[in-house]
Amino acid sequence: MTEKIKKETLKRLTFLPFSLPSIGEEEIAEVVDSLRSGWITTGPKAHQFEKDFAEYVGSKYAVGLSSATAGLHLSLMALGIGPGDEVITTPMTFVATVNMIVANRATPVFADIDPRTLQIDPEEIKKKVTDRTKAVIPVHFAGQPCDMDRIHEIAGTHHLHVVEDAAHAAGTEYRGRRIGALSPLSVFSFHPIKNITTGEGGMVTTNREDLAETIRMLKFHGISKDAWKRYDEKGTPHYDVIAPGFKYNLMDIQAALGIHQLKRIEAFNRRRKEMAERYNQAFAGLDEIELPQEVSYPHLHAWHLYVILVRPEKLTIDRDGFMEALKAEKIGTGIHFLAVHLHDYYRKHSPYRRGDLPHAEYVSDRILSLPLYPGMTDKDQEDVIAAVTRVCRQHRRRA
Ligand SMILES: *Cc1c(COP(=O)(O)O)cnc(C)c1O
């Protein structure tokens, strides 16, 4: 056998997961330091991480939380969104975005996506505005920015609040500005598959002191001041509850990870970009899959996800079959996302039916995420490329 044939017929021996966090020795040492210090829950490291994160995105305030889901919950609550209000978002998101609209007893309204970039289409947002619309939640899908100028223009005309779901957008730039200070509120996630991780965790960034204060109060039982300050030597043991709040604080153990992950974010995202470009080149000639396009305005893509669309009309298998075939090649994949309105709860409790959001449905049926993370080696990526190419060849539909 020649080298070439050998390379093409050999599959991996070990499974390559779709995603893995990159935890370094600094992160580990900082967590150990937390454990030894006695400050395990919210304390000095959480405050340091908030300060560092605000500086990184260029916002005045940053509030650390237990998750982005908590951040979305409290952001909408802090804006006073409740029963009777409509909130517009994309169906091409993780269900948390929409679940938190429902958690605030408001009504989710879906605006379809641009089928090329997979971002929420501002023209569709405009069509969905009614007298009850109170807010819009753009989601920077896969790490590319939505068209924020256009969205702010529509929001300005109709007096809508803008809350950015920036779960994919740590490090993303829109027209030269980092995501995190463009709208009244932006919500980031540090779940292990995101660009940086704290295990679980989230951050809300804002330039508005009133919103930062309200979210700080709501994230901790509705207590007017951070409880950890009660226990230091200058604190007092008294506190007052001014709203029935929640328990959504970010622990120091988590922030210990975040402080060092944030220092590595630029290097992580550069590596993601380099790998994404390599995939783009390798897949350019494959007719059996479609590659999403980059947005046309100036931006920096954080490449949270590398997604492809499987074209069942060119193949003898569908998207799920394609994922199975990759699994047999020992390549892990993910689905980001099944359009939210196609989930059981939303089929039963929202007016949307298949056919109502054709672009999102087209994508939802075909999309899959390939492995993309800084801990992958060049060889790992070669294996993914070889496997995808092989699956396309083996399952090509003959005309
Ligand atoms: C991951 C994710 C969330 C939720 O983040 P958590 O920190 O897990 O709560 C919200 N929105 C989008 C688009 C996500 O991908």
Coordinates of C-alpha atoms and ligand atoms in Angstrom, one line a residue:
M1 CA 0.0 0.0 0.0
T2 CA 1.2 3.5 -0.7
E3 CA 1.4 6.0 2.1
K4 CA -1.6 7.9 0.7
I5 CA -4.0 4.9 0.6
K6 CA -2.8 3.8 4.1
K7 CA -3.6 7.2 5.5
E8 CA -7.0 7.2 4.0
T9 CA -8.1 3.8 5.1
L10 CA -6.8 3.9 8.7
K11 CA -9.3 5.2 11.2
R12 CA -8.5 6.5 14.7
L13 CA -8.1 4.0 17.5
T14 CA -9.3 6.3 20.2
F15 CA -12.5 8.4 20.3
L16 CA -12.1 12.1 19.7
P17 CA -14.7 14.0 21.8
F18 CA -16.6 16.8 20.2
S19 CA -15.3 19.2 22.9
L20 CA -12.9 19.2 25.8
P21 CA -11.8 22.0 28.2
S22 CA -8.2 23.2 28.3
I23 CA -7.3 23.4 32.0
G24 CA -3.7 24.4 32.7
E25 CA -1.5 24.1 35.8
E26 CA -2.2 27.7 36.8
E27 CA -5.9 27.0 36.9
I28 CA -5.3 24.0 39.1
A29 CA -3.0 25.8 41.5
E30 CA -5.5 28.7 41.8
V31 CA -8.3 26.3 42.7
V32 CA -6.0 24.6 45.3
D33 CA -5.2 28.1 46.7
S34 CA -9.0 28.7 47.1
L35 CA -9.5 25.5 48.9
R36 CA -6.6 26.2 51.3
S37 CA -7.6 29.8 51.9
G38 CA -11.0 29.1 53.4
W39 CA -12.8 31.3 50.8
I40 CA -14.5 28.6 48.8
T41 CA -17.7 30.4 47.8
T42 CA -18.1 33.9 46.4
G43 CA -15.2 36.1 47.7
P44 CA -12.0 37.8 46.5
K45 CA -11.4 35.6 43.5
A46 CA -14.9 36.1 42.2
H47 CA -14.5 39.8 42.5
Q48 CA -11.1 39.7 40.7
F49 CA -12.6 37.7 37.9
E50 CA -15.5 40.2 37.5
K51 CA -13.0 43.0 37.4
D52 CA -10.8 41.3 34.8
F53 CA -13.8 40.3 32.7
A54 CA -15.2 43.8 32.7
E55 CA -11.9 45.1 31.6
Y56 CA -11.5 42.5 28.9
V57 CA -14.9 43.3 27.3
G58 CA -14.7 47.0 28.0
S59 CA -17.8 47.3 30.2
K60 CA -18.1 49.2 33.4
Y61 CA -19.7 46.4 35.4
A62 CA -19.6 42.6 35.3
V63 CA -21.5 40.3 37.6
G64 CA -20.4 36.7 38.1
L65 CA -23.2 34.1 38.2
S66 CA -23.7 30.3 38.4
S67 CA -24.5 30.1 34.7
A68 CA -25.5 32.1 31.6
T69 CA -29.0 30.7 32.2
A70 CA -29.1 32.5 35.5
G71 CA -27.8 35.6 33.8
L72 CA -30.6 35.5 31.2
H73 CA -33.2 34.9 33.9
L74 CA -32.0 37.9 36.0
S75 CA -31.3 40.2 33.0
L76 CA -34.9 40.0 31.8
M77 CA -36.2 40.3 35.4
A78 CA -34.0 43.4 36.1
L79 CA -35.5 45.0 33.0
G80 CA -39.0 44.4 34.4
I81 CA -40.1 41.9 31.7
G82 CA -43.1 39.8 32.8
P83 CA -46.5 38.6 31.9
G84 CA -48.0 40.0 28.7
D85 CA -44.6 41.0 27.4
E86 CA -43.2 39.6 24.2
V87 CA -39.5 38.9 23.7
I88 CA -38.0 38.3 20.3
T89 CA -35.2 35.8 19.8
T90 CA -33.8 33.3 17.3
P91 CA -35.0 29.6 17.2
M92 CA -31.4 28.7 16.4
T93 CA -30.2 28.8 20.0
F94 CA -29.8 26.7 23.1
V95 CA -33.2 26.3 24.8
A96 CA -32.0 28.2 27.9
T97 CA -32.4 31.5 26.0
V98 CA -36.1 30.8 25.4
N99 CA -36.8 28.9 28.7
M100 CA -35.7 32.1 30.6
I101 CA -38.2 34.2 28.7
V102 CA -40.9 31.7 29.8
A103 CA -39.4 31.7 33.4
N104 CA -40.2 35.4 33.5
R105 CA -43.7 34.6 32.3
A106 CA -43.2 36.5 29.1
T107 CA -44.0 35.2 25.6
P108 CA -41.1 34.1 23.3
V109 CA -41.4 35.2 19.7
F110 CA -39.1 33.7 17.1
A111 CA -37.5 35.7 14.2
D112 CA -36.1 33.4 11.5
I113 CA -32.4 33.3 10.7
D114 CA -30.3 34.3 7.7
P115 CA -29.8 30.9 6.1
R116 CA -26.2 31.7 5.0
T117 CA -24.7 33.1 8.2
L118 CA -27.2 31.4 10.6
Q119 CA -27.6 34.6 12.6
I120 CA -31.0 36.1 13.5
D121 CA -32.2 38.2 10.6
P122 CA -32.9 41.8 11.6
E123 CA -35.5 42.1 8.9
E124 CA -37.4 39.2 10.5
I125 CA -37.1 40.9 13.9
K126 CA -38.7 44.0 12.5
K127 CA -41.6 41.9 11.1
K128 CA -42.3 40.3 14.6
V129 CA -42.5 43.6 16.6
T130 CA -46.0 44.2 18.1
D131 CA -47.2 46.7 20.8
R132 CA -46.4 44.0 23.4
T133 CA -42.7 43.5 22.3
K134 CA -40.4 44.6 25.2
A135 CA -37.1 43.1 24.3
V136 CA -34.9 41.3 21.8
I137 CA -32.3 38.7 22.6
P138 CA -29.8 38.3 19.7
V139 CA -27.6 35.2 20.0
H140 CA -24.1 35.5 18.5
F141 CA -24.4 32.0 17.0
A142 CA -21.2 29.9 16.9
G143 CA -19.1 33.0 17.9
Q144 CA -20.0 35.3 15.0
P145 CA -21.6 38.6 15.9
C146 CA -25.2 39.5 15.0
D147 CA -25.7 42.7 13.1
M148 CA -25.9 44.8 16.2
D149 CA -26.1 48.3 14.6
R150 CA -29.2 47.1 12.7
I151 CA -30.7 45.5 15.8
H152 CA -30.1 48.6 17.9
E153 CA -31.7 50.7 15.2
I154 CA -34.8 48.5 15.3
A155 CA -34.8 48.4 19.1
G156 CA -34.4 52.2 19.2
T157 CA -37.4 52.8 16.9
H158 CA -39.7 50.5 18.9
H159 CA -38.3 51.1 22.4
L160 CA -37.1 47.6 23.0
H161 CA -34.5 46.4 25.5
V162 CA -31.5 44.5 24.0
V163 CA -30.0 41.6 25.9
E164 CA -27.2 39.9 24.0
D165 CA -26.9 36.1 24.5
A166 CA -23.1 36.1 24.3
A167 CA -22.7 32.5 25.4
H168 CA -20.7 31.8 22.2
A169 CA -19.1 35.2 22.0
A170 CA -16.3 35.6 24.5
G171 CA -13.7 37.4 22.4
T172 CA -16.0 38.1 19.5
E173 CA -15.7 41.5 17.9
Y174 CA -18.3 43.5 16.0
R175 CA -17.0 46.4 13.9
G176 CA -13.8 46.5 15.9
R177 CA -15.6 46.4 19.3
R178 CA -15.6 43.4 21.6
I179 CA -19.0 41.9 22.5
G180 CA -19.9 42.8 26.1
A181 CA -20.4 46.6 26.1
L182 CA -22.6 47.2 23.0
S183 CA -26.0 46.7 24.6
P184 CA -27.5 47.4 28.0
L185 CA -26.8 43.8 29.0
S186 CA -24.7 40.9 27.6
V187 CA -24.7 37.4 29.0
F188 CA -21.7 35.0 28.8
S189 CA -21.4 31.3 29.7
F190 CA -18.4 29.4 31.1
H191 CA -19.9 25.9 30.7
P192 CA -17.1 23.4 29.8
I193 CA -17.8 23.5 26.1
K194 CA -17.6 27.3 25.8
N195 CA -14.5 29.2 24.7
I196 CA -13.4 29.6 28.4
T197 CA -14.7 27.7 31.3
T198 CA -15.2 27.8 35.1
G199 CA -16.9 24.3 35.2
E200 CA -20.3 26.0 35.4
G201 CA -20.6 29.7 35.4
G202 CA -21.7 32.9 33.7
M203 CA -21.2 36.6 33.6
V204 CA -23.5 39.5 32.9
T205 CA -21.8 42.7 31.6
T206 CA -23.3 46.2 31.6
N207 CA -22.5 49.9 31.6
R208 CA -25.6 50.6 33.8
E209 CA -25.0 50.7 37.5
D210 CA -28.7 50.2 38.3
L211 CA -28.9 47.0 36.3
A212 CA -25.6 45.7 37.8
E213 CA -26.9 46.4 41.3
T214 CA -30.3 44.8 40.7
I215 CA -28.7 41.7 39.3
R216 CA -26.3 41.5 42.2
M217 CA -29.1 41.8 44.6
L218 CA -31.3 39.2 42.8
K219 CA -28.5 36.7 42.4
F220 CA -28.1 36.4 46.2
H221 CA -31.5 36.0 47.9
G222 CA -32.5 39.6 47.3
I223 CA -30.0 40.7 49.9
S224 CA -29.0 44.3 49.4
K225 CA -25.2 43.8 49.8
D226 CA -22.9 40.9 49.0
A227 CA -23.0 38.5 51.9
W228 CA -19.3 37.8 51.8
K229 CA -18.6 41.3 53.0
R230 CA -20.5 40.5 56.2
Y231 CA -17.9 38.1 57.2
D232 CA -14.8 40.2 56.7
E233 CA -13.5 42.3 59.6
K234 CA -15.1 45.5 58.4
G235 CA -18.5 43.9 57.7
T236 CA -21.6 44.0 59.9
P237 CA -23.7 40.9 60.5
H238 CA -26.9 42.7 59.5
Y239 CA -28.6 42.5 56.2
D240 CA -31.9 43.3 54.6
V241 CA -33.8 41.4 52.0
I242 CA -35.4 43.8 49.4
A243 CA -36.8 41.2 46.9
P244 CA -37.4 37.4 46.9
G245 CA -34.2 36.6 45.1
F246 CA -32.3 33.5 44.0
K247 CA -29.0 31.6 44.7
Y248 CA -27.1 32.2 41.5
N249 CA -23.6 33.3 42.8
L250 CA -20.3 32.3 41.2
M251 CA -18.0 30.6 43.7
D252 CA -14.3 31.5 44.2
I253 CA -13.5 27.9 43.2
Q254 CA -15.0 28.6 39.9
A255 CA -13.6 32.1 39.6
A256 CA -10.1 30.6 40.3
L257 CA -10.5 28.8 36.9
G258 CA -11.9 31.8 35.2
I259 CA -9.1 34.2 36.2
H260 CA -6.5 32.0 34.3
Q261 CA -8.8 30.9 31.5
L262 CA -9.4 34.6 30.7
K263 CA -5.6 35.2 30.4
R264 CA -5.5 32.5 27.8
I265 CA -8.6 33.5 25.8
E266 CA -6.8 35.3 23.0
A267 CA -4.4 32.3 22.4
F268 CA -7.4 29.9 22.6
N269 CA -9.4 31.9 20.0
R270 CA -6.4 32.2 17.7
R271 CA -6.0 28.5 17.7
R272 CA -9.8 28.0 17.1
K273 CA -9.6 30.4 14.1
E274 CA -6.6 28.6 12.7
M275 CA -8.3 25.3 12.9
A276 CA -11.6 26.6 11.5
E277 CA -9.7 28.0 8.5
R278 CA -8.0 24.6 8.0
Y279 CA -11.5 22.9 8.0
N280 CA -12.8 25.5 5.5
Q281 CA -10.0 24.8 3.1
A282 CA -10.2 21.0 3.5
F283 CA -14.0 20.9 2.9
A284 CA -14.3 23.5 0.2
G285 CA -14.5 20.8 -2.5
L286 CA -17.0 18.6 -0.8
D287 CA -20.4 18.9 -2.5
E288 CA -22.1 16.7 0.1
I289 CA -21.9 19.3 2.8
E290 CA -22.5 23.1 3.0
L291 CA -20.3 25.5 5.0
P292 CA -21.9 28.5 6.7
Q293 CA -20.7 31.8 5.5
E294 CA -19.1 34.6 7.5
V295 CA -21.1 37.8 8.1
S296 CA -20.3 40.6 5.6
Y297 CA -19.6 43.4 8.2
P298 CA -16.3 43.8 9.9
H299 CA -15.9 41.2 12.7
L300 CA -13.7 38.9 14.6
H301 CA -15.2 35.4 14.9
A302 CA -14.6 33.6 18.2
W303 CA -15.2 30.2 16.5
H304 CA -17.1 28.8 19.4
L305 CA -18.5 26.1 17.0
Y306 CA -17.5 24.8 13.7
V307 CA -20.7 23.7 12.1
I308 CA -21.4 22.1 8.7
L309 CA -24.8 21.3 7.0
V310 CA -25.2 17.8 5.7
R311 CA -27.0 17.8 2.3
P312 CA -29.2 14.7 2.3
E313 CA -30.2 15.3 -1.3
K314 CA -26.5 14.5 -2.2
L315 CA -26.2 11.6 0.2
T316 CA -27.8 8.2 0.9
I317 CA -27.8 9.2 4.6
D318 CA -29.3 12.1 6.6
R319 CA -27.7 14.2 9.3
D320 CA -28.2 11.6 12.0
G321 CA -26.8 8.9 9.7
F322 CA -23.8 11.2 9.0
M323 CA -23.2 11.6 12.7
E324 CA -23.4 7.8 13.2
A325 CA -20.9 7.3 10.4
L326 CA -18.5 9.7 12.0
K327 CA -19.0 8.0 15.4
A328 CA -18.0 4.7 13.7
E329 CA -14.9 6.6 12.6
K330 CA -14.4 7.5 16.3
I331 CA -15.2 11.2 15.7
G332 CA -17.5 12.9 18.2
T333 CA -20.0 15.5 17.0
G334 CA -22.8 17.6 18.4
I335 CA -26.1 19.2 17.3
H336 CA -26.2 23.0 17.9
F337 CA -29.0 23.3 17.6
L338 CA -32.3 21.6 17.1
A339 CA -34.6 24.7 16.4
V340 CA -36.2 25.5 19.7
H341 CA -39.8 25.6 18.4
L342 CA -39.4 21.9 17.3
H343 CA -38.9 20.7 20.9
D344 CA -41.8 19.0 22.5
Y345 CA -42.6 21.7 25.1
Y346 CA -42.6 24.5 22.5
R347 CA -44.6 22.5 20.0
K348 CA -47.3 22.1 22.7
H349 CA -47.0 25.6 24.3
S350 CA -46.2 28.0 21.5
P351 CA -48.1 28.7 18.3
Y352 CA -45.1 27.8 16.1
R353 CA -45.4 24.8 13.7
R354 CA -43.0 23.2 11.3
G355 CA -43.1 25.5 8.2
D356 CA -43.3 28.8 10.2
L357 CA -39.5 29.3 10.4
P358 CA -38.3 27.7 7.2
H359 CA -34.6 28.8 7.4
A360 CA -34.1 27.6 11.0
E361 CA -35.9 24.3 10.1
Y362 CA -33.7 23.7 7.1
V363 CA -30.6 24.3 9.2
S364 CA -32.0 22.4 12.2
D365 CA -32.4 19.2 10.0
R366 CA -28.9 19.4 8.5
I367 CA -26.6 20.9 11.1
L368 CA -23.8 19.2 13.0
S369 CA -20.8 20.5 15.0
L370 CA -17.4 19.0 14.4
P371 CA -14.6 18.9 17.1
L372 CA -13.0 22.3 17.5
Y373 CA -11.0 23.2 20.7
P374 CA -7.5 24.3 21.5
G375 CA -6.5 21.0 23.0
M376 CA -6.9 19.2 19.7
T377 CA -3.7 18.3 17.9
D378 CA -3.1 18.8 14.2
K379 CA -3.3 15.0 13.9
D380 CA -6.7 15.0 15.6
Q381 CA -7.9 17.5 13.0
E382 CA -6.4 15.5 10.1
D383 CA -8.4 12.6 11.4
V384 CA -11.6 14.6 11.4
I385 CA -11.0 15.9 7.9
A386 CA -10.2 12.3 6.6
A387 CA -13.3 10.9 8.3
V388 CA -15.7 13.6 7.0
T389 CA -14.2 13.2 3.5
R390 CA -14.5 9.4 3.7
V391 CA -18.1 9.5 4.9
C392 CA -19.0 11.9 2.1
R393 CA -17.4 9.6 -0.5
Q394 CA -18.8 6.4 0.9
H395 CA -22.4 7.7 1.1
R396 CA -22.5 9.8 -2.0
R397 CA -25.8 9.6 -3.8
R398 CA -25.2 8.6 -7.4
A399 CA -27.3 10.6 -9.9
Ligands
LIG1 C1 -24.5 27.4 26.6 C2 -25.6 28.3 26.2 C3 -26.4 29.0 27.1 C4 -26.5 28.5 28.6 O1 -25.3 28.6 29.2 P1 -25.1 28.0 30.7 O2 -23.9 28.7 31.3 O3 -24.9 26.5 30.5 O4 -26.4 28.3 31.4 C5 -27.3 30.0 26.7 N1 -27.3 30.3 25.4 C6 -26.6 29.7 24.5 C7 -26.7 30.2 23.1 C8 -25.7 28.7 24.8 O5 -25.0 28.1 23.9

